[in-house]
mmCIF file of C-alpha atoms in Angstrom:
data_model
loop_
_atom_site.group_PDB
_atom_site.id
_atom_site.type_symbol
_atom_site.label_atom_id
_atom_site.label_comp_id
_atom_site.label_asym_id
_atom_site.label_seq_id
_atom_site.Cartn_x
_atom_site.Cartn_y
_atom_site.Cartn_z
ATOM 1 C CA MET A 1 -28.835 -3.466 8.069
ATOM 2 C CA ILE A 2 -25.263 -2.912 6.887
ATOM 3 C CA LYS A 3 -23.263 -5.222 9.132
ATOM 4 C CA TYR A 4 -19.966 -4.046 10.545
ATOM 5 C CA PHE A 5 -18.391 -7.229 9.193
ATOM 6 C CA ASP A 6 -20.525 -9.576 7.099
ATOM 7 C CA LEU A 7 -18.568 -12.810 7.446
ATOM 8 C CA GLN A 8 -21.235 -14.956 5.832
ATOM 9 C CA ARG A 9 -21.403 -12.803 2.697
ATOM 10 C CA LEU A 10 -17.619 -12.512 2.483
ATOM 11 C CA ASN A 11 -17.249 -16.285 2.715
ATOM 12 C CA GLU A 12 -19.758 -16.677 -0.097
ATOM 13 C CA GLN A 13 -17.525 -14.473 -2.271
ATOM 14 C CA THR A 14 -14.298 -16.290 -1.354
ATOM 15 C CA ASP A 15 -13.303 -19.224 -3.548
ATOM 16 C CA GLY A 16 -12.016 -22.655 -2.662
ATOM 17 C CA TRP A 17 -12.189 -22.810 1.123
ATOM 18 C CA GLN A 18 -15.217 -25.091 1.366
ATOM 19 C CA GLN A 19 -13.702 -27.729 -0.890
ATOM 20 C CA ALA A 20 -10.382 -27.431 0.933
ATOM 21 C CA ALA A 21 -12.068 -27.994 4.301
ATOM 22 C CA GLY A 22 -14.128 -30.859 2.931
ATOM 23 C CA ASN A 23 -11.045 -32.596 1.587
ATOM 24 C CA VAL A 24 -9.462 -32.493 5.032
ATOM 25 C CA LEU A 25 -12.587 -33.856 6.725
ATOM 26 C CA GLN A 26 -12.608 -36.757 4.298
ATOM 27 C CA SER A 27 -8.877 -37.424 4.670
ATOM 28 C CA GLY A 28 -9.010 -38.621 8.282
ATOM 29 C CA TRP A 29 -5.884 -36.590 9.229
ATOM 30 C CA TYR A 30 -6.647 -33.485 11.292
ATOM 31 C CA LEU A 31 -3.450 -32.318 13.032
ATOM 32 C CA GLN A 32 0.191 -31.821 12.048
ATOM 33 C CA GLY A 33 -0.346 -32.994 8.506
ATOM 34 C CA GLU A 34 0.288 -31.921 4.939
ATOM 35 C CA GLN A 35 -2.086 -28.949 4.951
ATOM 36 C CA THR A 36 -0.287 -27.378 7.913
ATOM 37 C CA LYS A 37 3.088 -27.831 6.211
ATOM 38 C CA ARG A 38 1.806 -26.332 2.971
ATOM 39 C CA PHE A 39 0.232 -23.333 4.678
ATOM 40 C CA GLU A 40 3.314 -22.648 6.772
ATOM 41 C CA GLN A 41 5.485 -22.712 3.656
ATOM 42 C CA ALA A 42 3.100 -20.528 1.660
ATOM 43 C CA TYR A 43 2.613 -17.960 4.405
ATOM 44 C CA ALA A 44 6.332 -17.724 5.135
ATOM 45 C CA GLN A 45 6.930 -17.065 1.445
ATOM 46 C CA TYR A 46 4.137 -14.465 1.372
ATOM 47 C CA ILE A 47 5.441 -12.619 4.440
ATOM 48 C CA GLY A 48 9.062 -12.945 3.358
ATOM 49 C CA THR A 49 10.565 -15.010 6.178
ATOM 50 C CA ARG A 50 12.325 -18.357 6.339
ATOM 51 C CA HIS A 51 9.946 -19.770 8.925
ATOM 52 C CA CYS A 52 6.259 -19.844 9.750
ATOM 53 C CA ILE A 53 5.049 -21.910 12.686
ATOM 54 C CA GLY A 54 1.308 -22.391 13.035
ATOM 55 C CA CYS A 55 -0.230 -22.149 16.495
ATOM 56 C CA GLY A 56 -3.577 -21.907 18.241
ATOM 57 C CA ASN A 57 -4.245 -18.161 18.032
ATOM 58 C CA GLY A 58 -2.618 -14.736 17.960
ATOM 59 C CA LEU A 59 -2.176 -14.455 21.728
ATOM 60 C CA ASP A 60 -0.387 -17.800 21.771
ATOM 61 C CA ALA A 61 1.864 -16.620 18.932
ATOM 62 C CA LEU A 62 3.085 -13.621 20.937
ATOM 63 C CA THR A 63 3.305 -15.622 24.162
ATOM 64 C CA LEU A 64 5.359 -18.348 22.491
ATOM 65 C CA ILE A 65 7.775 -15.822 20.991
ATOM 66 C CA LEU A 66 8.516 -14.279 24.372
ATOM 67 C CA ARG A 67 8.703 -17.649 26.100
ATOM 68 C CA ALA A 68 11.096 -18.896 23.414
ATOM 69 C CA TYR A 69 13.390 -15.914 23.957
ATOM 70 C CA ILE A 70 13.387 -16.693 27.689
ATOM 71 C CA GLU A 71 14.337 -20.322 27.037
ATOM 72 C CA LEU A 72 17.081 -19.138 24.666
ATOM 73 C CA GLY A 73 18.418 -16.737 27.303
ATOM 74 C CA ARG A 74 17.611 -13.570 25.344
ATOM 75 C CA LEU A 75 14.966 -12.464 27.871
ATOM 76 C CA HIS A 76 14.646 -12.959 31.614
ATOM 77 C CA PRO A 77 11.707 -12.492 34.021
ATOM 78 C CA GLY A 78 11.428 -8.837 34.986
ATOM 79 C CA ASP A 79 12.885 -7.528 31.730
ATOM 80 C CA GLU A 80 10.989 -4.607 30.221
ATOM 81 C CA VAL A 81 9.115 -4.802 26.924
ATOM 82 C CA ILE A 82 7.888 -1.541 25.397
ATOM 83 C CA VAL A 83 4.358 -1.765 23.961
ATOM 84 C CA PRO A 84 1.853 0.795 22.613
ATOM 85 C CA ALA A 85 -0.578 1.941 25.288
ATOM 86 C CA ASN A 86 -3.600 1.833 22.964
ATOM 87 C CA THR A 87 -3.236 -1.772 21.831
ATOM 88 C CA TYR A 88 -5.680 -4.628 22.295
ATOM 89 C CA ILE A 89 -5.054 -6.302 25.636
ATOM 90 C CA ALA A 90 -3.702 -9.542 24.089
ATOM 91 C CA THR A 91 -0.410 -7.794 23.326
ATOM 92 C CA ILE A 92 0.104 -7.022 27.009
ATOM 93 C CA LEU A 93 -1.216 -10.365 28.239
ATOM 94 C CA ALA A 94 1.592 -12.088 26.346
ATOM 95 C CA VAL A 95 4.144 -9.924 28.162
ATOM 96 C CA THR A 96 2.794 -10.366 31.681
ATOM 97 C CA GLU A 97 2.145 -14.099 31.238
ATOM 98 C CA ASN A 98 5.898 -14.494 30.752
ATOM 99 C CA ARG A 99 6.627 -12.470 33.924
ATOM 100 C CA LEU A 100 8.047 -9.647 31.817
ATOM 101 C CA THR A 101 7.257 -6.004 32.511
ATOM 102 C CA PRO A 102 5.194 -4.064 29.946
ATOM 103 C CA VAL A 103 6.116 -0.401 29.525
ATOM 104 C CA LEU A 104 3.296 1.571 27.906
ATOM 105 C CA VAL A 105 4.063 4.308 25.374
ATOM 106 C CA GLU A 106 1.430 6.710 24.070
ATOM 107 C CA PRO A 107 0.413 6.713 20.393
ATOM 108 C CA ASP A 108 0.743 9.489 17.860
ATOM 109 C CA PRO A 109 -2.850 10.844 17.637
ATOM 110 C CA ASP A 110 -2.544 11.291 13.857
ATOM 111 C CA THR A 111 -1.211 7.853 12.895
ATOM 112 C CA LEU A 112 -2.650 6.003 15.940
ATOM 113 C CA GLN A 113 0.615 4.017 16.111
ATOM 114 C CA ILE A 114 3.196 4.072 18.900
ATOM 115 C CA ASP A 115 4.857 7.502 19.022
ATOM 116 C CA ASP A 116 8.465 6.796 18.086
ATOM 117 C CA HIS A 117 9.593 10.159 19.483
ATOM 118 C CA LEU A 118 8.519 9.016 22.963
ATOM 119 C CA LEU A 119 10.387 5.722 22.797
ATOM 120 C CA GLN A 120 13.840 6.978 23.742
ATOM 121 C CA GLN A 121 12.681 8.324 27.109
ATOM 122 C CA SER A 122 11.027 4.973 27.896
ATOM 123 C CA ILE A 123 14.197 2.917 27.375
ATOM 124 C CA THR A 124 15.896 1.955 30.639
ATOM 125 C CA PRO A 125 18.783 -0.416 31.523
ATOM 126 C CA ARG A 126 16.136 -3.167 31.881
ATOM 127 C CA THR A 127 14.571 -2.663 28.441
ATOM 128 C CA ARG A 128 15.131 -5.689 26.232
ATOM 129 C CA ALA A 129 12.474 -5.476 23.507
ATOM 130 C CA ILE A 130 10.003 -3.302 21.653
ATOM 131 C CA MET A 131 6.748 -4.935 20.608
ATOM 132 C CA LEU A 132 5.230 -3.056 17.688
ATOM 133 C CA VAL A 133 1.512 -3.422 17.000
ATOM 134 C CA HIS A 134 0.365 -2.607 13.479
ATOM 135 C CA LEU A 135 -2.996 -1.346 14.704
ATOM 136 C CA TYR A 136 -5.963 -0.990 12.352
ATOM 137 C CA GLY A 137 -3.872 -2.469 9.504
ATOM 138 C CA ARG A 138 -1.388 0.429 9.437
ATOM 139 C CA CYS A 139 2.359 -0.187 9.596
ATOM 140 C CA ALA A 140 3.858 1.044 12.894
ATOM 141 C CA MET A 141 7.480 0.654 11.804
ATOM 142 C CA THR A 142 9.688 3.748 11.353
ATOM 143 C CA GLU A 143 13.382 4.322 10.716
ATOM 144 C CA LEU A 144 13.691 5.842 14.173
ATOM 145 C CA ILE A 145 12.376 2.645 15.767
ATOM 146 C CA ALA A 146 14.799 0.544 13.736
ATOM 147 C CA ASP A 147 17.661 2.824 14.781
ATOM 148 C CA LEU A 148 16.697 2.690 18.459
ATOM 149 C CA CYS A 149 16.632 -1.105 18.353
ATOM 150 C CA ARG A 150 20.062 -1.243 16.713
ATOM 151 C CA ARG A 151 21.687 1.286 19.065
ATOM 152 C CA ASN A 152 20.188 -0.227 22.213
ATOM 153 C CA HIS A 153 20.462 -3.899 21.144
ATOM 154 C CA LEU A 154 16.724 -4.439 21.554
ATOM 155 C CA LEU A 155 14.628 -7.241 20.142
ATOM 156 C CA LEU A 156 11.947 -6.035 17.748
ATOM 157 C CA ILE A 157 8.779 -8.115 17.905
ATOM 158 C CA GLU A 158 5.727 -7.418 15.738
ATOM 159 C CA ASP A 159 2.093 -7.990 16.613
ATOM 160 C CA ASN A 160 0.790 -8.392 13.074
ATOM 161 C CA ALA A 161 -2.699 -9.575 14.006
ATOM 162 C CA GLN A 162 -4.393 -6.691 12.157
ATOM 163 C CA ALA A 163 -2.071 -6.113 9.206
ATOM 164 C CA HIS A 164 -1.793 -9.171 6.979
ATOM 165 C CA GLY A 165 -0.387 -7.974 3.660
ATOM 166 C CA CYS A 166 0.615 -4.495 4.813
ATOM 167 C CA HIS A 167 3.864 -3.058 3.409
ATOM 168 C CA TYR A 168 6.719 -1.014 4.832
ATOM 169 C CA THR A 169 8.950 0.958 2.466
ATOM 170 C CA LEU A 170 12.638 1.229 3.320
ATOM 171 C CA PRO A 171 14.580 4.442 2.592
ATOM 172 C CA ASP A 172 16.049 2.828 -0.560
ATOM 173 C CA GLY A 173 12.554 2.130 -1.891
ATOM 174 C CA THR A 174 12.521 -1.585 -1.088
ATOM 175 C CA THR A 175 9.187 -2.803 0.258
ATOM 176 C CA LEU A 176 8.805 -5.470 2.920
ATOM 177 C CA ARG A 177 5.690 -6.954 4.440
ATOM 178 C CA THR A 178 4.847 -6.446 8.075
ATOM 179 C CA GLY A 179 5.645 -9.672 9.867
ATOM 180 C CA SER A 180 9.144 -9.683 8.392
ATOM 181 C CA LEU A 181 10.462 -6.375 9.771
ATOM 182 C CA GLY A 182 11.783 -7.460 13.148
ATOM 183 C CA ASP A 183 13.188 -10.499 14.908
ATOM 184 C CA ALA A 184 9.837 -12.281 15.076
ATOM 185 C CA ALA A 185 6.141 -11.616 14.548
ATOM 186 C CA GLY A 186 2.865 -12.985 15.867
ATOM 187 C CA HIS A 187 -0.163 -13.322 13.590
ATOM 188 C CA SER A 188 -3.823 -13.942 14.365
ATOM 189 C CA PHE A 189 -6.208 -15.607 11.903
ATOM 190 C CA TYR A 190 -9.383 -14.942 13.888
ATOM 191 C CA PRO A 191 -12.310 -15.155 11.431
ATOM 192 C CA THR A 192 -12.707 -11.373 10.998
ATOM 193 C CA LYS A 193 -9.024 -10.695 10.290
ATOM 194 C CA ASN A 194 -7.900 -9.741 6.796
ATOM 195 C CA LEU A 195 -6.811 -13.365 6.434
ATOM 196 C CA GLY A 196 -9.302 -15.215 8.587
ATOM 197 C CA ALA A 197 -9.823 -18.860 9.473
ATOM 198 C CA MET A 198 -13.150 -20.465 10.446
ATOM 199 C CA GLY A 199 -12.148 -20.524 14.100
ATOM 200 C CA ASP A 200 -9.077 -19.690 16.129
ATOM 201 C CA ALA A 201 -5.657 -19.955 14.509
ATOM 202 C CA GLY A 202 -2.359 -18.097 14.598
ATOM 203 C CA ALA A 203 1.262 -18.212 13.499
ATOM 204 C CA VAL A 204 4.771 -17.012 14.257
ATOM 205 C CA THR A 205 7.064 -15.807 11.467
ATOM 206 C CA THR A 206 10.803 -15.313 11.834
ATOM 207 C CA ASN A 207 14.169 -15.665 10.095
ATOM 208 C CA ASP A 208 15.781 -16.958 13.302
ATOM 209 C CA ASP A 209 16.327 -20.725 13.010
ATOM 210 C CA ASP A 210 16.832 -21.238 16.755
ATOM 211 C CA LEU A 211 13.749 -19.228 17.666
ATOM 212 C CA ALA A 212 11.624 -21.094 15.115
ATOM 213 C CA ALA A 213 12.691 -24.469 16.493
ATOM 214 C CA MET A 214 12.015 -23.340 20.056
ATOM 215 C CA VAL A 215 8.559 -21.920 19.223
ATOM 216 C CA ARG A 216 7.612 -25.144 17.444
ATOM 217 C CA SER A 217 8.743 -27.217 20.418
ATOM 218 C CA LEU A 218 7.009 -25.039 23.039
ATOM 219 C CA GLY A 219 3.751 -25.083 21.084
ATOM 220 C CA ASN A 220 3.851 -28.886 20.967
ATOM 221 C CA TYR A 221 4.014 -29.573 24.735
ATOM 222 C CA GLY A 222 7.734 -28.721 24.839
ATOM 223 C CA SER A 223 8.576 -31.775 22.761
ATOM 224 C CA SER A 224 11.801 -32.226 20.782
ATOM 225 C CA ARG A 225 10.620 -35.573 19.433
ATOM 226 C CA LYS A 226 7.773 -37.895 20.297
ATOM 227 C CA TYR A 227 7.518 -38.441 24.051
ATOM 228 C CA VAL A 228 10.685 -36.426 24.758
ATOM 229 C CA PHE A 229 10.090 -33.092 26.531
ATOM 230 C CA PRO A 230 13.065 -30.805 27.203
ATOM 231 C CA TYR A 231 10.719 -27.897 28.033
ATOM 232 C CA GLN A 232 7.463 -27.341 29.876
ATOM 233 C CA GLY A 233 5.422 -26.391 26.833
ATOM 234 C CA ARG A 234 1.769 -26.029 25.950
ATOM 235 C CA ASN A 235 -0.639 -27.356 23.355
ATOM 236 C CA SER A 236 -0.948 -24.630 20.721
ATOM 237 C CA ARG A 237 -1.196 -26.010 17.203
ATOM 238 C CA ILE A 238 -3.109 -25.011 14.103
ATOM 239 C CA ASP A 239 -5.389 -27.819 12.905
ATOM 240 C CA GLU A 240 -5.511 -29.186 9.381
ATOM 241 C CA VAL A 241 -8.959 -27.755 8.598
ATOM 242 C CA GLN A 242 -7.926 -24.205 9.496
ATOM 243 C CA ALA A 243 -4.616 -24.575 7.656
ATOM 244 C CA ALA A 244 -6.416 -25.747 4.516
ATOM 245 C CA ILE A 245 -8.917 -22.879 4.683
ATOM 246 C CA LEU A 246 -6.151 -20.310 5.146
ATOM 247 C CA LEU A 247 -4.154 -21.833 2.315
ATOM 248 C CA ALA A 248 -7.177 -21.494 0.012
ATOM 249 C CA LYS A 249 -7.825 -17.897 1.096
ATOM 250 C CA LEU A 250 -4.232 -16.659 0.951
ATOM 251 C CA PRO A 251 -4.102 -16.067 -2.856
ATOM 252 C CA GLN A 252 -7.131 -13.764 -2.517
ATOM 253 C CA LEU A 253 -5.743 -11.686 0.354
ATOM 254 C CA ASP A 254 -4.145 -8.939 -1.739
ATOM 255 C CA ALA A 255 -7.312 -8.431 -3.790
ATOM 256 C CA HIS A 256 -9.387 -8.218 -0.613
ATOM 257 C CA ASN A 257 -6.932 -5.714 0.854
ATOM 258 C CA GLU A 258 -7.172 -3.619 -2.283
ATOM 259 C CA ARG A 259 -10.959 -3.518 -1.924
ATOM 260 C CA ARG A 260 -10.515 -2.321 1.662
ATOM 261 C CA ARG A 261 -8.241 0.455 0.368
ATOM 262 C CA GLN A 262 -10.842 1.494 -2.205
ATOM 263 C CA ILE A 263 -13.501 1.765 0.499
ATOM 264 C CA ALA A 264 -11.172 3.734 2.781
ATOM 265 C CA ALA A 265 -10.251 6.075 -0.081
ATOM 266 C CA HIS A 266 -13.952 6.765 -0.690
ATOM 267 C CA TYR A 267 -14.450 7.531 2.985
ATOM 268 C CA TYR A 268 -11.519 9.959 2.975
ATOM 269 C CA ALA A 269 -12.715 11.667 -0.189
ATOM 270 C CA HIS A 270 -16.362 12.090 0.818
ATOM 271 C CA ILE A 271 -16.790 12.116 4.612
ATOM 272 C CA GLN A 272 -17.036 15.772 5.571
ATOM 273 C CA ASN A 273 -18.452 16.380 9.011
ATOM 274 C CA PRO A 274 -16.977 18.956 11.423
ATOM 275 C CA HIS A 275 -18.084 16.884 14.418
ATOM 276 C CA LEU A 276 -15.588 14.084 13.769
ATOM 277 C CA ARG A 277 -11.964 13.509 12.833
ATOM 278 C CA LEU A 278 -10.317 10.988 10.515
ATOM 279 C CA PRO A 279 -6.773 9.781 11.195
ATOM 280 C CA GLN A 280 -3.933 10.588 8.845
ATOM 281 C CA SER A 281 -4.357 8.722 5.551
ATOM 282 C CA ASP A 282 -1.915 5.956 4.629
ATOM 283 C CA ARG A 283 -1.720 4.400 1.177
ATOM 284 C CA ASP A 284 -0.076 1.200 2.494
ATOM 285 C CA CYS A 285 -2.676 0.547 5.209
ATOM 286 C CA VAL A 286 -4.749 -2.610 4.707
ATOM 287 C CA TRP A 287 -7.640 -1.208 6.816
ATOM 288 C CA HIS A 288 -8.478 -4.092 9.090
ATOM 289 C CA ILE A 289 -10.310 -1.347 10.987
ATOM 290 C CA PHE A 290 -11.426 2.040 9.646
ATOM 291 C CA PRO A 291 -11.587 4.345 12.686
ATOM 292 C CA LEU A 292 -12.955 7.833 13.095
ATOM 293 C CA PHE A 293 -13.037 9.940 16.234
ATOM 294 C CA SER A 294 -15.658 12.174 17.750
ATOM 295 C CA PRO A 295 -16.355 13.586 21.218
ATOM 296 C CA HIS A 296 -19.947 12.631 20.416
ATOM 297 C CA ARG A 297 -19.017 8.998 19.654
ATOM 298 C CA ASP A 298 -21.847 7.305 21.539
ATOM 299 C CA ARG A 299 -24.493 9.534 19.978
ATOM 300 C CA LEU A 300 -22.971 8.953 16.552
ATOM 301 C CA GLN A 301 -23.037 5.194 17.045
ATOM 302 C CA ALA A 302 -26.668 5.289 18.144
ATOM 303 C CA TYR A 303 -27.589 7.505 15.181
ATOM 304 C CA LEU A 304 -25.895 5.183 12.681
ATOM 305 C CA ARG A 305 -27.664 2.198 14.221
ATOM 306 C CA GLU A 306 -30.984 3.987 13.621
ATOM 307 C CA GLN A 307 -29.890 4.459 9.996
ATOM 308 C CA GLY A 308 -29.273 0.722 9.632
ATOM 309 C CA ILE A 309 -25.480 0.852 9.939
ATOM 310 C CA GLU A 310 -23.641 -1.324 12.437
ATOM 311 C CA THR A 311 -20.390 -0.010 13.946
ATOM 312 C CA GLN A 312 -17.936 -1.129 16.617
ATOM 313 C CA ILE A 313 -15.603 0.500 19.147
ATOM 314 C CA HIS A 314 -11.883 -0.373 19.239
ATOM 315 C CA TYR A 315 -11.306 -0.273 22.193
ATOM 316 C CA PRO A 316 -13.561 1.351 24.835
ATOM 317 C CA ILE A 317 -11.354 0.651 27.882
ATOM 318 C CA PRO A 318 -7.572 0.945 27.447
ATOM 319 C CA PRO A 319 -5.392 -1.786 29.011
ATOM 320 C CA HIS A 320 -4.055 0.368 31.851
ATOM 321 C CA ARG A 321 -7.634 0.991 33.016
ATOM 322 C CA GLN A 322 -8.648 -2.682 32.953
ATOM 323 C CA GLN A 323 -9.360 -4.308 36.322
ATOM 324 C CA CYS A 324 -6.910 -7.136 35.657
ATOM 325 C CA TYR A 325 -4.042 -4.597 35.668
ATOM 326 C CA ALA A 326 -5.304 -2.388 38.502
ATOM 327 C CA GLY A 327 -2.342 -3.355 40.657
ATOM 328 C CA LEU A 328 0.226 -2.733 37.937
ATOM 329 C CA TRP A 329 -0.819 0.781 36.902
ATOM 330 C CA PRO A 330 -3.015 2.155 39.728
ATOM 331 C CA GLU A 331 -2.322 5.850 39.079
ATOM 332 C CA LEU A 332 -1.090 5.880 35.477
ATOM 333 C CA SER A 333 -2.471 8.668 33.284
ATOM 334 C CA LEU A 334 -2.227 8.327 29.508
ATOM 335 C CA PRO A 335 -4.315 11.187 28.095
ATOM 336 C CA VAL A 336 -3.859 10.445 24.385
ATOM 337 C CA THR A 337 -4.758 6.781 24.784
ATOM 338 C CA GLU A 338 -7.716 7.635 27.018
ATOM 339 C CA ARG A 339 -9.048 10.229 24.581
ATOM 340 C CA LEU A 340 -8.809 7.805 21.661
ATOM 341 C CA ALA A 341 -10.651 5.149 23.680
ATOM 342 C CA ALA A 342 -13.415 7.627 24.499
ATOM 343 C CA GLU A 343 -13.840 8.895 20.919
ATOM 344 C CA GLU A 344 -13.089 5.974 18.553
ATOM 345 C CA LEU A 345 -15.787 4.487 16.318
ATOM 346 C CA SER A 346 -15.110 1.924 13.575
ATOM 347 C CA LEU A 347 -17.055 2.076 10.302
ATOM 348 C CA PRO A 348 -17.794 -0.968 8.126
ATOM 349 C CA CYS A 349 -14.799 -1.570 5.847
ATOM 350 C CA HIS A 350 -14.680 -5.097 4.484
ATOM 351 C CA PRO A 351 -14.393 -6.586 0.973
ATOM 352 C CA ALA A 352 -18.028 -7.699 0.752
ATOM 353 C CA LEU A 353 -19.409 -4.151 0.985
ATOM 354 C CA THR A 354 -21.007 -2.830 -2.193
ATOM 355 C CA ASP A 355 -20.366 0.654 -3.557
ATOM 356 C CA ALA A 356 -23.966 1.554 -2.717
ATOM 357 C CA GLU A 357 -23.487 0.481 0.895
ATOM 358 C CA VAL A 358 -20.275 2.474 1.192
ATOM 359 C CA GLU A 359 -22.068 5.556 -0.117
ATOM 360 C CA GLN A 360 -24.927 4.938 2.320
ATOM 361 C CA VAL A 361 -22.420 4.979 5.184
ATOM 362 C CA VAL A 362 -20.888 8.224 3.910
ATOM 363 C CA CYS A 363 -24.235 9.978 3.600
ATOM 364 C CA ALA A 364 -25.344 8.891 7.067
ATOM 365 C CA VAL A 365 -22.084 10.019 8.690
ATOM 366 C CA ASN A 366 -22.258 13.378 6.930
ATOM 367 C CA ARG A 367 -25.846 13.955 8.076
ATOM 368 C CA PHE A 368 -25.001 13.392 11.740
ATOM 369 C CA GLN A 369 -25.614 16.336 14.061
ATOM 370 C CA PRO A 370 -24.876 15.924 17.804
#
């Protein structure tokens, strides 16, 4: 069986993390120590921001950013935050948990990212922020989005959970990493991410000194110093073991992303089946997920399983159709998002795949007949 994501095999091919974790276990210091400081410094430098604040997970990272802007007076309950309609639900949970109002915008069916041409009509007098999601490892940023944020004085927040190491090229040719493009960014280090921990972990990156200080305080019970609590915070901290593992894995991230690109390039060059569609190619994508689309998705998934190939669906039920938001969007129709949810299938695309396994996937996909 070719696993969709073979975490055990990938860990066997990744250097240094076991010793790093073992050193922490032997040290007797497991929270808010030297490993956390070192990882935060290294990841901030990698992303290209002044600050990185470790936290419990990617959802907490986004939630803390929005909460920090509320405490700083930049956002207020009821303010509108524009988000892509086809995102994973965590993006929207962070908005509603802070009593902000999510405004869903359809994706471009070719890039799968938020359709920047639809953004202008979604901006109202209550709009205060756009939350970009770099879905599948593809950069969602465009010059039009940057211009809309400048002209409308909107915060730009990135959900970078799926795009560690992805680049965005400015008109002058300068390249920046996702996670440094807006006012702040949330990152998830769930084990299957491009940079994955051995459990839950996340981070916030930003160049805003005040925001960084507020996020750090809110994630540590609202504390400004020991036993002093100006804010009603929460406990959301990265632990020393996860920080050490991430620090050991970080130097290998670009090489792993390059292997993902090689696999994706092979898929684009050799998958030829009229019963499915590939999204628009993107040389800067880091391919956290390699999606294809077919009206016969369920039959294709079953067929590939019979051929010994595991796949996944991202995501079968869009957020506006989830029961938890039934009262918020009872009659909302989003045809592009709904079609993508009904047709998406994710192929294996991780650094531990062999060339032979990649070719096996290609041959099986090309043989499929509905």
